[in-house]
PDB file of C-alpha atoms in Angstrom:
ATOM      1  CA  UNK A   1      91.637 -77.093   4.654  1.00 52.00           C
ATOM      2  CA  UNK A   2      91.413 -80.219   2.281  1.00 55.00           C
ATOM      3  CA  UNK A   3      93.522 -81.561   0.406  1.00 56.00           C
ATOM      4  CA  UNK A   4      91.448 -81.103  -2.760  1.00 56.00           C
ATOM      5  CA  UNK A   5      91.792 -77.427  -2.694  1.00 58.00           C
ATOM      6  CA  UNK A   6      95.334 -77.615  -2.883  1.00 59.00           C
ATOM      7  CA  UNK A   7      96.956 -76.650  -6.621  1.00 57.00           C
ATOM      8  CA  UNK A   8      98.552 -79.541  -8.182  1.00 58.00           C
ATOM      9  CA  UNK A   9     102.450 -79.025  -9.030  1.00 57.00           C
ATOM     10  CA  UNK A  10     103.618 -76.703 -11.755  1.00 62.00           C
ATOM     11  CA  UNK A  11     106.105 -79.551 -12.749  1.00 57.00           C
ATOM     12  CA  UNK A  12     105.839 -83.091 -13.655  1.00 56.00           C
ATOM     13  CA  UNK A  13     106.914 -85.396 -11.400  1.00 54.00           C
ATOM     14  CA  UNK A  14     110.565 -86.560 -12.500  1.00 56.00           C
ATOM     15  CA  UNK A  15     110.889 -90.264 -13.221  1.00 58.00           C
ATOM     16  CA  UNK A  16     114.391 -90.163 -13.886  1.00 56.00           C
ATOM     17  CA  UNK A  17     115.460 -87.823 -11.352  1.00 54.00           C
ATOM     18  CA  UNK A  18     119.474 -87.201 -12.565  1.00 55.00           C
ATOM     19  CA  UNK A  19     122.074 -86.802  -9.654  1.00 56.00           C
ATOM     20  CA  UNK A  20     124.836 -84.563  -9.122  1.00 54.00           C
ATOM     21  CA  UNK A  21     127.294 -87.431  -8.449  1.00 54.00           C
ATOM     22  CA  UNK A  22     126.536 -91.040  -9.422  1.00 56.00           C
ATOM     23  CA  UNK A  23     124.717 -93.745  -7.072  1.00 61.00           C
ATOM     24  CA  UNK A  24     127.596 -95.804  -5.506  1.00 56.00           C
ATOM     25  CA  UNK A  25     127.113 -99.781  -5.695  1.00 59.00           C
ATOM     26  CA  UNK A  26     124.863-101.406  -2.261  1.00 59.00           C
ATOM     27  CA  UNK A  27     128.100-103.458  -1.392  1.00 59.00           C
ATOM     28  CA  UNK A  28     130.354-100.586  -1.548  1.00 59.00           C
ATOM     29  CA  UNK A  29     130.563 -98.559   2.240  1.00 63.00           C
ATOM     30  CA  UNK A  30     129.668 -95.109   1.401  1.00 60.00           C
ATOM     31  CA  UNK A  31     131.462 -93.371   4.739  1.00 63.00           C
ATOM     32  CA  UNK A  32     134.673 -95.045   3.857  1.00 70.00           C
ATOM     33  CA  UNK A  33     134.715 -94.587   0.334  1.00 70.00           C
ATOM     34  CA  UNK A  34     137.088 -91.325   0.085  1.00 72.00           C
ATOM     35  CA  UNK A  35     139.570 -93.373   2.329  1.00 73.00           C
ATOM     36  CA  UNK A  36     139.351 -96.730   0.237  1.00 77.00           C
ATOM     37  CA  UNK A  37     140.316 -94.038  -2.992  1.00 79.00           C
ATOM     38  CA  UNK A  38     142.679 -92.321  -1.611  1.00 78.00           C
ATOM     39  CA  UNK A  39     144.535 -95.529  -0.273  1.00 79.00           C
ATOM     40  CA  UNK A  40     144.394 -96.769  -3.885  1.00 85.00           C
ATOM     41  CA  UNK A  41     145.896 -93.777  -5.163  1.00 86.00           C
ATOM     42  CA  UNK A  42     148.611 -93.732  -2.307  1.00 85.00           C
ATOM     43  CA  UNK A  43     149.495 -97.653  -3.203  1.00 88.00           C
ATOM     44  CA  UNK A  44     149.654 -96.867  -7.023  1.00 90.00           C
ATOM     45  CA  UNK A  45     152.292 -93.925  -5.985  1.00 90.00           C
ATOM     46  CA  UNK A  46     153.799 -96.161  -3.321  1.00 89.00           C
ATOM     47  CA  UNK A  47     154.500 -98.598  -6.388  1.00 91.00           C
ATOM     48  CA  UNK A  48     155.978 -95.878  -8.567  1.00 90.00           C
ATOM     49  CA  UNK A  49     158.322 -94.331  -6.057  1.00 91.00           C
ATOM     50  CA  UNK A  50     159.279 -97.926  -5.930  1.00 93.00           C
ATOM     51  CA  UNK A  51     159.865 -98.434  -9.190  1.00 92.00           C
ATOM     52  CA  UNK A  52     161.988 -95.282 -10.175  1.00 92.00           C
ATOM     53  CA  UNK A  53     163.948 -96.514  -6.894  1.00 92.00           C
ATOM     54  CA  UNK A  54     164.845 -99.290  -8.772  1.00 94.00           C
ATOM     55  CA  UNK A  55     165.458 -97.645 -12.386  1.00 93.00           C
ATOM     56  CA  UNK A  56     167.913 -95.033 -10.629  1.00 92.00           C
ATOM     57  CA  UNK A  57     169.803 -97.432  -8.783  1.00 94.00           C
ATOM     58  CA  UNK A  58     170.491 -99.681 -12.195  1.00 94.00           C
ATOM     59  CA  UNK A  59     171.580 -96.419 -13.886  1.00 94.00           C
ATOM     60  CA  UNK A  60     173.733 -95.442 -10.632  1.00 93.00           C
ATOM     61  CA  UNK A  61     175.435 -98.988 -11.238  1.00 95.00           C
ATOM     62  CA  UNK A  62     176.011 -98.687 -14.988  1.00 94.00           C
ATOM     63  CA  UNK A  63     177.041 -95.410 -14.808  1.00 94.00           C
ATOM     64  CA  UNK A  64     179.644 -96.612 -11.856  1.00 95.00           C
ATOM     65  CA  UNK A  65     181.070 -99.312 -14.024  1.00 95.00           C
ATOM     66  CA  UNK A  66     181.371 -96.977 -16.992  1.00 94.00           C
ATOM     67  CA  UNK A  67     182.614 -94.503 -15.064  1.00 93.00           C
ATOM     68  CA  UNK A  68     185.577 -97.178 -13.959  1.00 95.00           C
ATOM     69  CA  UNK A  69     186.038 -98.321 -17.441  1.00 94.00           C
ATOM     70  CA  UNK A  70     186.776 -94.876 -18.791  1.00 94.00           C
ATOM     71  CA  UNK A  71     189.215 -94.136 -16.180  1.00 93.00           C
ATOM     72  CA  UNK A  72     191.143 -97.253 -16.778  1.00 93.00           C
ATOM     73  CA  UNK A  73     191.220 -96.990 -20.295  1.00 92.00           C
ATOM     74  CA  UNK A  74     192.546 -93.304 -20.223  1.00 92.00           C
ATOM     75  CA  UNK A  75     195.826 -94.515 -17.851  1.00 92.00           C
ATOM     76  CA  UNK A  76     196.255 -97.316 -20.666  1.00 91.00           C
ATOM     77  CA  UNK A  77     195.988 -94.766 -22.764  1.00 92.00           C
ATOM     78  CA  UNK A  78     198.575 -92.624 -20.784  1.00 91.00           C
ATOM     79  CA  UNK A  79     200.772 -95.237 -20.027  1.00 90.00           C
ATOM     80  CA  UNK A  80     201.238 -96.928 -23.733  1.00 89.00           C
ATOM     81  CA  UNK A  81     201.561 -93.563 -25.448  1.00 89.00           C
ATOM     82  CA  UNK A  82     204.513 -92.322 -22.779  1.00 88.00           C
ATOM     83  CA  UNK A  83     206.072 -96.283 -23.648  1.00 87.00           C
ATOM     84  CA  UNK A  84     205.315 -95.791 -27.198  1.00 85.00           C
ATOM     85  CA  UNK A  85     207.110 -92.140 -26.872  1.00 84.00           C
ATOM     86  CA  UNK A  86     210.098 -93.709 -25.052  1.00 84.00           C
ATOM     87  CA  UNK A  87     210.847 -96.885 -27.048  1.00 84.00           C
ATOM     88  CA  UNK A  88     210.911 -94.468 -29.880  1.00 81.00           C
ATOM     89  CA  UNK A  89     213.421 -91.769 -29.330  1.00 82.00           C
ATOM     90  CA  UNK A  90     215.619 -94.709 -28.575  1.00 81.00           C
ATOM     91  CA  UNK A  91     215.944 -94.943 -32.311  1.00 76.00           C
ATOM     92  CA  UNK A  92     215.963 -98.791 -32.895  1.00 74.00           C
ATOM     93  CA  UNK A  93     212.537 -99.173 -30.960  1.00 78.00           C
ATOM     94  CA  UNK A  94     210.540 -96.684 -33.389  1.00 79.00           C
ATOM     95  CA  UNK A  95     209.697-100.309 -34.469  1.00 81.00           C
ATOM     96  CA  UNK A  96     208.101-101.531 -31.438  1.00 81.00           C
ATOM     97  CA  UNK A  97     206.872 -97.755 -30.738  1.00 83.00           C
ATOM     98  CA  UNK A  98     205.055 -97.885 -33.878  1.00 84.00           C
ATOM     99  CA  UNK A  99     202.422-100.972 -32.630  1.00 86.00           C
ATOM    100  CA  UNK A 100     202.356 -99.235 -29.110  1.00 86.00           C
ATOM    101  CA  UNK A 101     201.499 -96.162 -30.348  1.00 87.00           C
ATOM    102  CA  UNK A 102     198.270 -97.797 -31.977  1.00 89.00           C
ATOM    103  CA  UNK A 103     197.398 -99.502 -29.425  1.00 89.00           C
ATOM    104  CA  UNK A 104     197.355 -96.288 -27.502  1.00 90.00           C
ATOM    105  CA  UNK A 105     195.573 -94.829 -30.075  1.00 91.00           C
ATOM    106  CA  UNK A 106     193.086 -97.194 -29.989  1.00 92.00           C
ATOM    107  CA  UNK A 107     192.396 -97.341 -26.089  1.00 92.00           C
ATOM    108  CA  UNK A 108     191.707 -93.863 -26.199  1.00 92.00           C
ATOM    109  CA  UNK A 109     189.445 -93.708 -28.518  1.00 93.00           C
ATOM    110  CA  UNK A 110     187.112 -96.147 -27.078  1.00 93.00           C
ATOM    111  CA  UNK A 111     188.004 -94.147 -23.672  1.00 92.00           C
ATOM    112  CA  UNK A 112     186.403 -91.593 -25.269  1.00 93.00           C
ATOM    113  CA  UNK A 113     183.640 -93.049 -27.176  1.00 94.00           C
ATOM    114  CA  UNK A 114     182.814 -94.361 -23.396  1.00 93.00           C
ATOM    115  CA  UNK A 115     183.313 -91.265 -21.747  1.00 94.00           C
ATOM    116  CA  UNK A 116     180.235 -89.612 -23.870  1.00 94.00           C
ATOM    117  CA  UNK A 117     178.007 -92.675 -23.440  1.00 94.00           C
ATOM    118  CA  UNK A 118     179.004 -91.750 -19.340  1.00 94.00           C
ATOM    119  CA  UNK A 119     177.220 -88.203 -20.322  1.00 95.00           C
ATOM    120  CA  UNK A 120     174.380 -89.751 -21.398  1.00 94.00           C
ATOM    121  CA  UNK A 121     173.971 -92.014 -18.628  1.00 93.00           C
ATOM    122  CA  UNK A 122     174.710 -88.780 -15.945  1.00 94.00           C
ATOM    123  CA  UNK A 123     171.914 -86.913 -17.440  1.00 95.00           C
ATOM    124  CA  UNK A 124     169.434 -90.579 -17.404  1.00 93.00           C
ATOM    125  CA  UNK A 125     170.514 -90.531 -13.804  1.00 93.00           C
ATOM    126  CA  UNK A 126     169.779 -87.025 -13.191  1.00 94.00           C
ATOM    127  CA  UNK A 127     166.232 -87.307 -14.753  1.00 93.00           C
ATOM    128  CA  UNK A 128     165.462 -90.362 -12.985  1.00 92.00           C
ATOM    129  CA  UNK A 129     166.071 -88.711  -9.867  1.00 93.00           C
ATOM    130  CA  UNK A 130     164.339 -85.754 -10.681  1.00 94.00           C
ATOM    131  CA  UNK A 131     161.426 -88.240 -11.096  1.00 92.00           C
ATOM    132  CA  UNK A 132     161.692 -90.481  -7.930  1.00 92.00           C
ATOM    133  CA  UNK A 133     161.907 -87.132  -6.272  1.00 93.00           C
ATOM    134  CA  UNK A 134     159.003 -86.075  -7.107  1.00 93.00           C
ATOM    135  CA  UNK A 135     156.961 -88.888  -7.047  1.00 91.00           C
ATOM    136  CA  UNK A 136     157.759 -88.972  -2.986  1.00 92.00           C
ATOM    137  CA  UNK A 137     156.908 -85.600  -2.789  1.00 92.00           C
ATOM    138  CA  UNK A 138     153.708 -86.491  -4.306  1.00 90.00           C
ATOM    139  CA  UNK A 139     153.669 -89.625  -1.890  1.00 88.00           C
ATOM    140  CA  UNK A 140     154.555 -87.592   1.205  1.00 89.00           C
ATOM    141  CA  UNK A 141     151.782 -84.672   0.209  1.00 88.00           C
ATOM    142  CA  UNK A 142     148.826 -87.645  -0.102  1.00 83.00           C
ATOM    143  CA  UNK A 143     150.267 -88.813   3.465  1.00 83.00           C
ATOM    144  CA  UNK A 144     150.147 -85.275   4.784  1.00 84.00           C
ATOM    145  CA  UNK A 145     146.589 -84.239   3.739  1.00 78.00           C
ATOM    146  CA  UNK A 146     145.064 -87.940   4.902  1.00 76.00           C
ATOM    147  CA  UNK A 147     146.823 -87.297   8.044  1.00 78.00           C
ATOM    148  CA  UNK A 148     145.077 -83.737   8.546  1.00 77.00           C
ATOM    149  CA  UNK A 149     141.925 -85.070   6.845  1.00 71.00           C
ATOM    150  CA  UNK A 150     141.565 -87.906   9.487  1.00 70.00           C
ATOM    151  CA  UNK A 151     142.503 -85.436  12.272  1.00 73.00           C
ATOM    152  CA  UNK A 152     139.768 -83.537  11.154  1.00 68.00           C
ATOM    153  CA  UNK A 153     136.124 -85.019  12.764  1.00 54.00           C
ATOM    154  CA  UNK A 154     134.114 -83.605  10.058  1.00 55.00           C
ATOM    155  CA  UNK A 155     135.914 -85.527   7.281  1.00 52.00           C
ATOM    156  CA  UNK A 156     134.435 -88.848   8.530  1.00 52.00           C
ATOM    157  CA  UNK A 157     131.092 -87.669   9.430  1.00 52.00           C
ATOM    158  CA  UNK A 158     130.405 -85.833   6.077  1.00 52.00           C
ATOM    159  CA  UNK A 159     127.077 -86.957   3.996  1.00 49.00           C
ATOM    160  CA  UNK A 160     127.896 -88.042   0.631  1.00 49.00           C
ATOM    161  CA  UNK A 161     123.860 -87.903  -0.797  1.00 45.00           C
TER     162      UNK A 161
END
């Protein structure tokens, strides 16, 4: 049989033939390019576990020093208002009690002006942790599946085209 008695295609030839996935560059190494991704990926979360390590431990600090502050304050407190108490039912120190008793005043409201700021920072501290928590979860899940994947022989013998 010859070639000339052969019926010519029912469809034009395609010029522009259009791909499922997109040609990858010459330079680029097309059996390692899932691991060169995915050890992007893992070094981008590797940063941000890193990073919310570092936020949580500044809030853990702050939160510590607060935490002092509001505790010293309120035995200030406790300590000039039981003086300012004592000086005056002694009857001639109701004039020293008087300044006492303001100062006590005073130190305990800032105690507790600090002591709701402390709120604020437990529940920064709480979300922040929520968040580094995750993000090593995420982390350890990437290292997990690239451990199996690699374990795997068809994973690094699979065709990309």
């Amino acid at each position: 049989m010859s070639s000339a008695n052969l019926l010519p295609p029912s469809a034009p030839p395609a010029k522009n033939e259009r791909r499922l996935y997109p040609s990858l560059p010459e330079t680029m190494n097309v059996e390692n390019f899932r691991l060169t991704e995915i050890s992007k990926i893992e070094k981008e979360i590797s940063a941000e576990v890193e990073h919310y390590k570092l936020v949580l431990k500044k809030y853990k600090k702050a939160r510590k020093a607060l935490h002092y502050s509001v505790v010293g304050l309120g035995a200030v407190t406790a300590a000039r208002s039981s003086g300012a108490v004592a000086t005056a039912l002694t009857g001639v120190g109701i004039v020293v009690g008087a300044p006492v008793a303001g100062i006590a005043a005073l130190s305990g409201a800032v105690s507790t002006g600090l002591s709701v700021v402390n709120k604020k920072l437990e529940r920064k501290v709480n979300k922040h942790s929520r968040i580094h928590s995750l993000a090593i979860a995420k982390r350890d899940s990437i290292n997990f599946s690239v451990s199996q994947a690699l374990n795997d022989d068809r994973f690094l013998t699979r065709s990309f085209n």
